[in-house]
Coordinates of C-alpha atoms in Angstrom, one line a residue:
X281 CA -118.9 9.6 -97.1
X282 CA -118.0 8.1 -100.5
X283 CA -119.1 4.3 -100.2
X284 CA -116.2 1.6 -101.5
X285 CA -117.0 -0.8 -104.3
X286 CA -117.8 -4.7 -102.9
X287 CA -116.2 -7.4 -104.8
X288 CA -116.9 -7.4 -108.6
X289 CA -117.6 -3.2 -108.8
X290 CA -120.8 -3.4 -106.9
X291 CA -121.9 -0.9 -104.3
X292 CA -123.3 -1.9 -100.5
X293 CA -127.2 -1.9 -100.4
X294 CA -128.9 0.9 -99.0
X295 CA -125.7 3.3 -100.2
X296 CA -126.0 5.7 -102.7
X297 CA -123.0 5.3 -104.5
X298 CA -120.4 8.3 -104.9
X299 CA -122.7 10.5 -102.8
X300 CA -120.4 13.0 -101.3
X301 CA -122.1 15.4 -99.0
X302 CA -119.0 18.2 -98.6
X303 CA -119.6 21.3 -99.7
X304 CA -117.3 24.0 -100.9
X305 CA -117.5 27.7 -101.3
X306 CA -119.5 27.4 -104.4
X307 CA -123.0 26.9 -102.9
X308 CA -123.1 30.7 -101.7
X309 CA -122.4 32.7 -104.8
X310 CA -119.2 35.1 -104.6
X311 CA -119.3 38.6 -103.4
X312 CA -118.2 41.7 -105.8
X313 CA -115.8 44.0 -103.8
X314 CA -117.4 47.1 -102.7
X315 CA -116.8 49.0 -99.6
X316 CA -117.6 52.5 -101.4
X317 CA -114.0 52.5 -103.3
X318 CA -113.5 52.8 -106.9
X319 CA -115.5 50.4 -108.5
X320 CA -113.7 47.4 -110.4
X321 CA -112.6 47.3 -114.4
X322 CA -114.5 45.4 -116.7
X323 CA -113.1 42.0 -115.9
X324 CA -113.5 38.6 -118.7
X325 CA -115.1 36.0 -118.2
X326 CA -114.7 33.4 -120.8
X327 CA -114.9 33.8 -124.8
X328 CA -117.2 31.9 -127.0
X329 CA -116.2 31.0 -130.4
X330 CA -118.1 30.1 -133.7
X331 CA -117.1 28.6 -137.0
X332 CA -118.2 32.4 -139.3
X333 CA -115.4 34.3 -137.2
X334 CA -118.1 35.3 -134.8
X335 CA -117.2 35.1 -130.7
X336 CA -119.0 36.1 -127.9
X337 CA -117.0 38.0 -125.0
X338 CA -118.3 37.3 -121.6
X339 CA -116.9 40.1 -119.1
X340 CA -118.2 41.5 -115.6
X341 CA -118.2 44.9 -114.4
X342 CA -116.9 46.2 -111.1
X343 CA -121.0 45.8 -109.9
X344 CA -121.1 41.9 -110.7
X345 CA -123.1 43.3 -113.8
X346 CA -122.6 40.7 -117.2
X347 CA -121.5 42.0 -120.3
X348 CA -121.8 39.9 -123.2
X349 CA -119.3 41.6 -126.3
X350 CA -119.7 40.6 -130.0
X351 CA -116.3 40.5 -132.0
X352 CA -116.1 39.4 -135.4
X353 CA -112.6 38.3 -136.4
X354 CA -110.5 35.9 -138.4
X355 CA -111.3 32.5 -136.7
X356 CA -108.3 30.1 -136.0
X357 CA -110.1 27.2 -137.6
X358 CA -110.3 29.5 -140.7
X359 CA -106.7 30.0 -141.1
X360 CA -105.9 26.6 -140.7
X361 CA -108.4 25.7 -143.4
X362 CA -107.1 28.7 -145.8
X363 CA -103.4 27.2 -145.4
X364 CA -104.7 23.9 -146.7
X365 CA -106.5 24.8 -149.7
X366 CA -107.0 27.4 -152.4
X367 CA -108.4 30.3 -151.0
X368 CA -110.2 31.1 -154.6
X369 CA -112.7 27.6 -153.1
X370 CA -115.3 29.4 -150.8
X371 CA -115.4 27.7 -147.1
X372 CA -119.3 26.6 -147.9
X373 CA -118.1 24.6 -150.7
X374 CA -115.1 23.1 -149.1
X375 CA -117.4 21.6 -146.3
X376 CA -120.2 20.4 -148.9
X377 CA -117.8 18.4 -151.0
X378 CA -115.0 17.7 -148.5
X379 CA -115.2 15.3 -145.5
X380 CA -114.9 17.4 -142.2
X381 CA -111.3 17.7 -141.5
X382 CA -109.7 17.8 -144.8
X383 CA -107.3 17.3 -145.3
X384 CA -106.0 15.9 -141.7
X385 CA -108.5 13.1 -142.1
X386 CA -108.1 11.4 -145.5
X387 CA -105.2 9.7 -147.5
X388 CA -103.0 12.1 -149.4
X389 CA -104.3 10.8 -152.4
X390 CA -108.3 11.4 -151.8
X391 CA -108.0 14.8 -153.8
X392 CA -105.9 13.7 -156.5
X393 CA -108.8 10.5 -156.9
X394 CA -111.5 12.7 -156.7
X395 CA -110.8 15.6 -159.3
X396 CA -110.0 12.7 -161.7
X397 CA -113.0 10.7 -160.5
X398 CA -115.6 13.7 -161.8
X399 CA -115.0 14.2 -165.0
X400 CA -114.9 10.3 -165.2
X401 CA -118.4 10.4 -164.2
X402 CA -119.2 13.2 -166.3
X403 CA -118.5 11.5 -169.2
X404 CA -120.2 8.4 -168.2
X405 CA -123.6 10.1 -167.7
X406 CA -123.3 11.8 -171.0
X407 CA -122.8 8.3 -172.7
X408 CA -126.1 7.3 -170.5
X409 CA -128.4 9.9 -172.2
X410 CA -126.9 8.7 -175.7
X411 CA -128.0 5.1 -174.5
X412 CA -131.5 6.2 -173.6
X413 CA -131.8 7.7 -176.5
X414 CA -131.4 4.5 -178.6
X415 CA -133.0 2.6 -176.3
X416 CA -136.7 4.5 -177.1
X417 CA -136.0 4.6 -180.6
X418 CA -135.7 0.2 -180.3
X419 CA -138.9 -0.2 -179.3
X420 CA -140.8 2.2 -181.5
X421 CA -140.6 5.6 -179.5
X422 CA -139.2 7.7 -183.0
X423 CA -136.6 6.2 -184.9
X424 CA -133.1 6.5 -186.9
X425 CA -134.6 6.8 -190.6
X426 CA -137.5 9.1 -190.0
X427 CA -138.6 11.8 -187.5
X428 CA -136.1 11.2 -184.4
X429 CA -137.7 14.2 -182.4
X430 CA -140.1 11.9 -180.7
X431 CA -137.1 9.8 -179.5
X432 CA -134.6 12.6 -177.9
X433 CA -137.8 14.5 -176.3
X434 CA -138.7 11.2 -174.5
X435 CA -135.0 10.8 -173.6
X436 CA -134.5 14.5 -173.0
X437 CA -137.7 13.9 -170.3
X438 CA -136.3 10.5 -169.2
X439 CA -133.2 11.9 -168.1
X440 CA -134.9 15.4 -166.5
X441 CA -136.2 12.9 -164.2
X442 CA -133.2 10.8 -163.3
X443 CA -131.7 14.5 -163.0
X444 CA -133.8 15.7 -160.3
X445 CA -133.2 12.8 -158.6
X446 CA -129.4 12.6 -158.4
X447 CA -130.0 16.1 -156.9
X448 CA -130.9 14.6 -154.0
X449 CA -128.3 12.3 -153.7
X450 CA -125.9 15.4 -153.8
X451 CA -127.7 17.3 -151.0
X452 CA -127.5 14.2 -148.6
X453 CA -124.2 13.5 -149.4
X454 CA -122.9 17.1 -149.0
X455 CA -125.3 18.0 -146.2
X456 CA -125.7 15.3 -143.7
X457 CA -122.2 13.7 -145.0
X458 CA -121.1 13.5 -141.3
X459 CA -124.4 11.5 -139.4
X460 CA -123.6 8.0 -141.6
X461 CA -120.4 7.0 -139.0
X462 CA -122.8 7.7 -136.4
X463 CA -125.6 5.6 -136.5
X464 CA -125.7 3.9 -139.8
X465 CA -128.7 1.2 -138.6
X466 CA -131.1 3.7 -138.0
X467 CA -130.3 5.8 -141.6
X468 CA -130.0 2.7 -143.4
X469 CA -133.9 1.6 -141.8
X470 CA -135.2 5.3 -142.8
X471 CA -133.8 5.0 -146.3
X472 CA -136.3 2.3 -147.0
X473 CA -139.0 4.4 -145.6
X474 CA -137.8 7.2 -147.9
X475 CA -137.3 4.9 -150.6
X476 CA -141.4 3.1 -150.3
X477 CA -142.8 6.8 -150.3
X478 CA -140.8 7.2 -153.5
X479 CA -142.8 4.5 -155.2
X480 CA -146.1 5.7 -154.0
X481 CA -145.8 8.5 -156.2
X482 CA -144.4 6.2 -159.1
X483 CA -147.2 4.2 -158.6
X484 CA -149.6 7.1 -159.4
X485 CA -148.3 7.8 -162.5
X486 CA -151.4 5.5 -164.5
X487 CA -153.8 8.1 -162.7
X488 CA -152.7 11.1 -163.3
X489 CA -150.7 10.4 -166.7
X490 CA -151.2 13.7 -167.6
X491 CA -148.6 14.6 -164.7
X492 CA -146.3 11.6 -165.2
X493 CA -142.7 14.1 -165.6
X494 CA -143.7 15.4 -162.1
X495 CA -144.6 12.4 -160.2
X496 CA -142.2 10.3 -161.8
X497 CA -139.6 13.4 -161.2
X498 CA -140.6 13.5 -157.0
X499 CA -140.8 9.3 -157.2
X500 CA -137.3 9.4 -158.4
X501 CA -136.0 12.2 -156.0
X502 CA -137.3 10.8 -153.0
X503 CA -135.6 6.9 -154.4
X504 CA -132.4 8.6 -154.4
X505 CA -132.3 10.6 -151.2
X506 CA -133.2 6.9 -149.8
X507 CA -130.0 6.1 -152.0
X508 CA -128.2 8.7 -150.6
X509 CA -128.8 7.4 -147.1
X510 CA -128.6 3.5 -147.6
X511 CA -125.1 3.6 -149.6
X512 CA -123.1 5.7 -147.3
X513 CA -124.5 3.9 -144.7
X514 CA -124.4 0.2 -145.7
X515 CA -120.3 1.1 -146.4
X516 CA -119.9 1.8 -142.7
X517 CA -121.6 -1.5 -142.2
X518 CA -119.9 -3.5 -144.3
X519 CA -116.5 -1.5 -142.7
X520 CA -117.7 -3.9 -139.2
X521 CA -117.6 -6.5 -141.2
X522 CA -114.6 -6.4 -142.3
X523 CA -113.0 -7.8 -139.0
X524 CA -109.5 -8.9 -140.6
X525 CA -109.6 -6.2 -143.0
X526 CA -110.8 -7.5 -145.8
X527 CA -113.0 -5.3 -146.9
X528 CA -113.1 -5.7 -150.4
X529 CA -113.7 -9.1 -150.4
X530 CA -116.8 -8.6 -148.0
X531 CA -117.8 -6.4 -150.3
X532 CA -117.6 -8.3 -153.0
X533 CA -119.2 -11.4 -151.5
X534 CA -122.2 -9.4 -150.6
X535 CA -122.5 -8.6 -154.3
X536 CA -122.9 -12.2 -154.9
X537 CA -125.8 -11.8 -152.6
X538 CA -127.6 -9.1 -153.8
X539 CA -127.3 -10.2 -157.2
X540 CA -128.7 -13.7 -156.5
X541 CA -131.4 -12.2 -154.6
X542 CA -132.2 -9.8 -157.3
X543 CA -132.6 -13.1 -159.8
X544 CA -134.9 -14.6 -157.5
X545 CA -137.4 -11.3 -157.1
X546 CA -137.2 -10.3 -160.5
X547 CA -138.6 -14.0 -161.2
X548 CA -140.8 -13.8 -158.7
X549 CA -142.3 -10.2 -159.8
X550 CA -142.4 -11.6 -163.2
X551 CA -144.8 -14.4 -162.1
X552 CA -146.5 -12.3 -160.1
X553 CA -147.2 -9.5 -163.0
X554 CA -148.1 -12.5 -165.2
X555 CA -151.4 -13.2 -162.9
X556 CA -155.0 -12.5 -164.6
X557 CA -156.1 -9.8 -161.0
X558 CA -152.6 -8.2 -161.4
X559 CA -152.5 -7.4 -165.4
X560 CA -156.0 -6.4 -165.2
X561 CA -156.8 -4.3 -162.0
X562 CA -154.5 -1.8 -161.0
X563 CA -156.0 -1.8 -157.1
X564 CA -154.9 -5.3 -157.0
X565 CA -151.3 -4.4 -158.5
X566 CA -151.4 -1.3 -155.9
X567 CA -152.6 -3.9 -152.9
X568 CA -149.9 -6.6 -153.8
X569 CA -147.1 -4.2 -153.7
X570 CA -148.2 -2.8 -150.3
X571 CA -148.2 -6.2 -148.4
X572 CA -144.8 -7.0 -150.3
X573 CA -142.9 -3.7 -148.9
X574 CA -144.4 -4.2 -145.2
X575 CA -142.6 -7.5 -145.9
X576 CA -139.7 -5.8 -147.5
X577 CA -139.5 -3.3 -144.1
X578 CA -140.2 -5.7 -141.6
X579 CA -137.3 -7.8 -142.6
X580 CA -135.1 -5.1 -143.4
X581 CA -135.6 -3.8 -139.3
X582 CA -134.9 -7.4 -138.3
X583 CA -131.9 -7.9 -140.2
X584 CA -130.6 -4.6 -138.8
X585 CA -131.6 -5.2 -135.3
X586 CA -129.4 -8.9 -135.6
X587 CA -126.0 -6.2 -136.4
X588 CA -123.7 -6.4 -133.1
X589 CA -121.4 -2.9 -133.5
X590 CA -118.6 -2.5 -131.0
X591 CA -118.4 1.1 -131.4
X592 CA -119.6 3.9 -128.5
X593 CA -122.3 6.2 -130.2
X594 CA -124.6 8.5 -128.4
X595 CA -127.6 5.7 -128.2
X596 CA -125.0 3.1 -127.0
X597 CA -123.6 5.6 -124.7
X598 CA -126.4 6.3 -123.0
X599 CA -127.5 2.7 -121.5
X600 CA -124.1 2.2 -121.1
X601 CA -123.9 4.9 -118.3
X602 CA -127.3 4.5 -117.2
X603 CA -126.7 0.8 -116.9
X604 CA -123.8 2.1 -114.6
X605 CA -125.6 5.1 -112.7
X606 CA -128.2 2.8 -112.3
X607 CA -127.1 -0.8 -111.4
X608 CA -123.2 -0.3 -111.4
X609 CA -122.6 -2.5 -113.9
X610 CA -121.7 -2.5 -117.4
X611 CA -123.5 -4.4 -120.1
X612 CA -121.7 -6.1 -122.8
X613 CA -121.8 -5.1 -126.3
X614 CA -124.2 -8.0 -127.4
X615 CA -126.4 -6.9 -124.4
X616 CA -126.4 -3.6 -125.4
X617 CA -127.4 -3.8 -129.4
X618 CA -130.3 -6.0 -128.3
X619 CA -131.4 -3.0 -126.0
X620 CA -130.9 -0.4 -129.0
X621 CA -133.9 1.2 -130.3
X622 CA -133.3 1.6 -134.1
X623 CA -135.5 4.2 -134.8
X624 CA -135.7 6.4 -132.2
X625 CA -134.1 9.9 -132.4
X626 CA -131.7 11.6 -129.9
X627 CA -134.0 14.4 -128.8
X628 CA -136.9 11.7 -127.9
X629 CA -134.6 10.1 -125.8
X630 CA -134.3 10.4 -121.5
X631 CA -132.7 12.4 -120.0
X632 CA -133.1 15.4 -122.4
X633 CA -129.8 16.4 -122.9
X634 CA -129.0 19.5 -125.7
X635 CA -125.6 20.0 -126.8
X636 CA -123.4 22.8 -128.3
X637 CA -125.4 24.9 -126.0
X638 CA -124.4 28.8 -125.6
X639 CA -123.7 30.5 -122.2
X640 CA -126.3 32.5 -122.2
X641 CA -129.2 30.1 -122.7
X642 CA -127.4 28.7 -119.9
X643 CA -127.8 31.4 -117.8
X644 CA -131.5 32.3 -118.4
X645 CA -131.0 36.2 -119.3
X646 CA -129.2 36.9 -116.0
X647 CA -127.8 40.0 -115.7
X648 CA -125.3 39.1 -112.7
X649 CA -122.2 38.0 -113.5
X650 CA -122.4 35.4 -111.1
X651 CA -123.6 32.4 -112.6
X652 CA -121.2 32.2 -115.5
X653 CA -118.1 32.5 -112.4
X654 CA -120.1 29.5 -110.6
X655 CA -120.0 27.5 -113.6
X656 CA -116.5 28.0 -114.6
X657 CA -115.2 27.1 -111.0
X658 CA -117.6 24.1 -110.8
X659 CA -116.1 22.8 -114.4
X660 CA -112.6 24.0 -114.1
X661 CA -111.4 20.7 -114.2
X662 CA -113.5 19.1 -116.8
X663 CA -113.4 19.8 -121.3
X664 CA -117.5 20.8 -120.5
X665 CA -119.8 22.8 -118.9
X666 CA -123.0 21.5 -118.1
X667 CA -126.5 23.2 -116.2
X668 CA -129.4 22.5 -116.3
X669 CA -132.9 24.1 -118.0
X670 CA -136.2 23.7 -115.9
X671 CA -134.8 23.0 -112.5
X672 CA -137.5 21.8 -110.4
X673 CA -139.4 20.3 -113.2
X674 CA -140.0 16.5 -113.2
X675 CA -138.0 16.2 -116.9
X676 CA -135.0 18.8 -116.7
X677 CA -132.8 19.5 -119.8
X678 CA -129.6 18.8 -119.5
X679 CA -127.5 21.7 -121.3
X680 CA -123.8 21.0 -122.2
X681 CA -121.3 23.6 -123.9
X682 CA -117.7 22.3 -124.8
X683 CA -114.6 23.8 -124.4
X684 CA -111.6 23.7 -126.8
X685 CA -109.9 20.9 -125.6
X686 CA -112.8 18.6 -126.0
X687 CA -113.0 14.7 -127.2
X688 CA -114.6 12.2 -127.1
X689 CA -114.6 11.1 -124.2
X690 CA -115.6 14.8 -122.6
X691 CA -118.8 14.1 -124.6
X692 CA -119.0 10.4 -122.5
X693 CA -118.2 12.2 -119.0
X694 CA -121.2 14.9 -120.0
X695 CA -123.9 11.6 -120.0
X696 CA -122.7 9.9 -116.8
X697 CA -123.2 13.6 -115.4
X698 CA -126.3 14.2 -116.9
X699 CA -127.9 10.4 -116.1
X700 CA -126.8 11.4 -112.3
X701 CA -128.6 14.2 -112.0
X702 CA -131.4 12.4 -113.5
X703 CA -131.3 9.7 -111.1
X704 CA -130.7 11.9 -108.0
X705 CA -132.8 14.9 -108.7
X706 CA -135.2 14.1 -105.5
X707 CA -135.3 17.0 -102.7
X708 CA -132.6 19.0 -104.5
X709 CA -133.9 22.9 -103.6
X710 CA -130.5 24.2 -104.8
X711 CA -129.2 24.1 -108.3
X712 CA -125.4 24.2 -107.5
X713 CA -125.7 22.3 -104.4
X714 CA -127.3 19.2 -106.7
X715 CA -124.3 20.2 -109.7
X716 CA -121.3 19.8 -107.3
X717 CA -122.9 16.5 -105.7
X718 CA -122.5 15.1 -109.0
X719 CA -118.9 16.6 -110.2
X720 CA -118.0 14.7 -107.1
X721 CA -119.9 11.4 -107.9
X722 CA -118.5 11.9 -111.5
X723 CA -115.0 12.3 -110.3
X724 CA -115.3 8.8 -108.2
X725 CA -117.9 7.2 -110.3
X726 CA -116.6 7.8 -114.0
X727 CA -113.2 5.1 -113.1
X728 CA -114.8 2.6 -112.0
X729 CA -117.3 2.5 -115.5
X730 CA -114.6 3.0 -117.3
X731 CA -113.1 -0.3 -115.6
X732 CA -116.0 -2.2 -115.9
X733 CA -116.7 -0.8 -119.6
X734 CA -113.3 -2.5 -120.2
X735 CA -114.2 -5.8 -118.1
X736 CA -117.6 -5.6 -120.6
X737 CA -115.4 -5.8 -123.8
X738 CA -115.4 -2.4 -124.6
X739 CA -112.7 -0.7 -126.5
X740 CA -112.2 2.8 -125.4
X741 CA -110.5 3.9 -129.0
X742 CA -114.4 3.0 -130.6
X743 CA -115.5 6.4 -129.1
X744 CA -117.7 7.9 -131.9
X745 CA -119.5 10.9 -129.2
X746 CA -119.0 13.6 -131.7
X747 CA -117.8 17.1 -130.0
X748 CA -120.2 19.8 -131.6
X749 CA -118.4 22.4 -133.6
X750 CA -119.9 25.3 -132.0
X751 CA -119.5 27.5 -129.7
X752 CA -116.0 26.3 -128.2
X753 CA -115.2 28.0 -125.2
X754 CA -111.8 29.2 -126.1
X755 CA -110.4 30.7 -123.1
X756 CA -111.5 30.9 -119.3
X757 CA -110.8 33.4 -116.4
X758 CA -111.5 32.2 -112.7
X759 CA -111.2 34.0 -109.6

């Protein structure tokens, strides 16, 4: 029997909550008609979809047998795109300079902006290299009334190197564009990282001065990779900032910031570099800088761990539900920012749970159509499928597939499964038996976090679990 909330959404001792201990037909596996008649058509199962065109046909034979079908065919998400946009702009490009979902979720007036915003920059940078230029030929690098050549190849090499930097600005930002919204503490904290092993290999540059182009050239790449991380990132933070939407005034308030605290270090370098052990021994410069930047990184991870988001991400989501699975209750969101590990990354995390997971990893190879009807039966009611990898094993993965219909909160209802099974993986000896326990728990259970999440100050439209892009299971046949 299902045990009944006590007053204030806890469970009675010595109950395991949402335990239900029915059973339906889906512990013993179904049975292919047989009998010595004709044997069965090929009969589908489910289809798989990808984002190339690509799907994957599941279908069983009249012997139970699987079939798994490769079809290659105009995808939906295609044509939708190709309506939207000139068809001349391959789909690579579109999704390297385009936000996911353009152009359903931006303005109107984001492409108009941008196509005039490039060659705005363009002709800014050109101007910059002019600048240089000048600049060298000031303090005695060439100049305008004899040779100049000196002058433009320093500039020419100057520039190279702020070149091959600003390419790695334009990988993060067209590759890893969608990660920011996310978890913007723990980019913003790995930018610095990124950005100190940046000035290790500027700081090499008096030894090897002979290969000062190169290091200067990786120094600079790896400073703006770091940049490419910290500025998309520090946006979304100054976003939850913004409480009465006044966004551009916290932004520019936190100019006023930055700028007085970039007074105060340049002055402070300058004294610093003014000091007889620093002119003179560069071990002592190198030393100095190294204690400053463990400073610089230990008070960058405290002022990020003092940020207080709102917002559901997969980090967030997790102790939320196994708060809940756990203790039946709900922590608050102060609560649960103070728990959040900055720096650790999803896959180190417990339970292992992998998603945008294809059928047949699911399935382990079977050949037996049997499994894949299981599943679809046990999850005909949810936007997921879920099994599990290493049954038996003392740290299970949790695999999770999507179907088209997915959200958000589909992704939410995949953890409190998955932290479930976790908890109550004792003296299981039957996969589905363990599965169905915990479709039923999840069916009683999920409400009540939901309620308490809400009780908690939670706001259920600060979701953020991103639904992966592939597969989709498109379509579904059951029994």
């Amino acid at each position: 029997m299902l045990s009944t909330p006590a007053a204030g959404g806890r469970f009675r001792a010595g109950v395991l909550p949402w335990r239900l201990r029915q059973r339906s037909c889906l512990v013993s596996p179904p049975t292919s008609s047989g009998g010595g008649g004709e044997p069965e058509k090929a009969r589908p199962l489910l289809v798989e979809r990808y984002r190339d065109g690509v799907s994957k046909r599941y279908m069983s034979d009249g012997n139970s047998k699987l079939q798994i079908r490769l079809e290659k065919h105009e995808s939906p998400a295609n044509a939708v795109e190709d309506e939207n946009a000139d068809s001349l702009i391959p789909q690579a490009i579109r999704d390297f300079v385009l936000p996911a979902g353009f152009p359903g979720s931006v303005t109107v007036d984001y492409l108009d902006y941008m196509l005039l915003q490039f060659p705005t920059n363009v002709t800014g940078w050109i101007c910059h290299v002019l600048v240089t230029s000048s600049l060298l030929k000031a303090v005695g690098v060439g100049s305008f009334t004899g040779t100049s050549a000196a002058a433009s190849a320093a500039a020419i090499r100057w520039v190279s190197k702020d070149g091959i930097g600003a390419f790695g600005r334009l990988l993060i930002g067209g590759r890893f564009g969608t990660l920011f919204d996310d978890d913007p503490k723990k980019w913003r904290m790995y930018a610095d990282f990124i950005g100190s092993a940046g000035s290790v290999f500027e700081l090499m540059t008096p030894l090897y001065p002979g290969y000062f182009l190169p290091l200067a050239s990786f120094g600079n790449l790896a400073k703006a990779v770091a940049r490419g991380f910290k500025d998309p990132s520090f946006r979304v933070i100054q976003n939850h900032f913004a409480q009465s939407g006044n966004l551009g005034e916290v932004a520019a308030k936190e100019e006023v910031w930055e700028v007085g605290a970039q007074l105060l270090g340049l002055s402070i370098g300058v004294l610093i570099m003014d000091t007889a052990g620093v002119k003179s021994s560069y071990w002592t410069l190198t030393l100095t800088w190294l204690s400053i930047r463990l400073l610089h990184l230990w008070l960058r991870y405290q002022s990020l761990s003092v940020l207080k988001f709102r917002t559901i991400n997969l980090k967030r989501g997790r102790i939320l539900v196994r708060s809940h699975v756990a203790q039946h209750t709900v922590p608050g969101y102060v609560v649960c920012n103070e728990e959040e590990n900055i720096l650790t990354w999803e896959k180190f995390l417990h339970p292992r749970i992998s998603f945008g997971v294809p059928m047949d990893r699911m399935i382990g190879g079977e050949e037996s159509s049997d499994k894949v009807n299981r599943l679809l039966m046990l999850y005909k009611s949810e936007k997921y499928v879920l099994f599990v990898e290493k049954f038996g094993s003392r740290e299970p993965t949790f695999l999770v597939t999507f179907k088209e219909a997915a959200t958000s909160m589909s992704v939410l209802r995949s953890l409190w499964q998955a932290h479930w099974l976790q908890k109550y993986q004792q003296n299981q000896d039957e996969v589905f038996s363990w599965l169905e326990d915990s479709i039923l728990a999840l069916e009683h259970g999920f409400t009540d976090f939901l309620e308490q999440m809400e009780r908690a100050g939670w706001d259920q439209n600060q979701i953020i679990l991103k639904v992966p892009k592939e597969p989709v299971l498109v379509s579904e046949h059951l029994d």
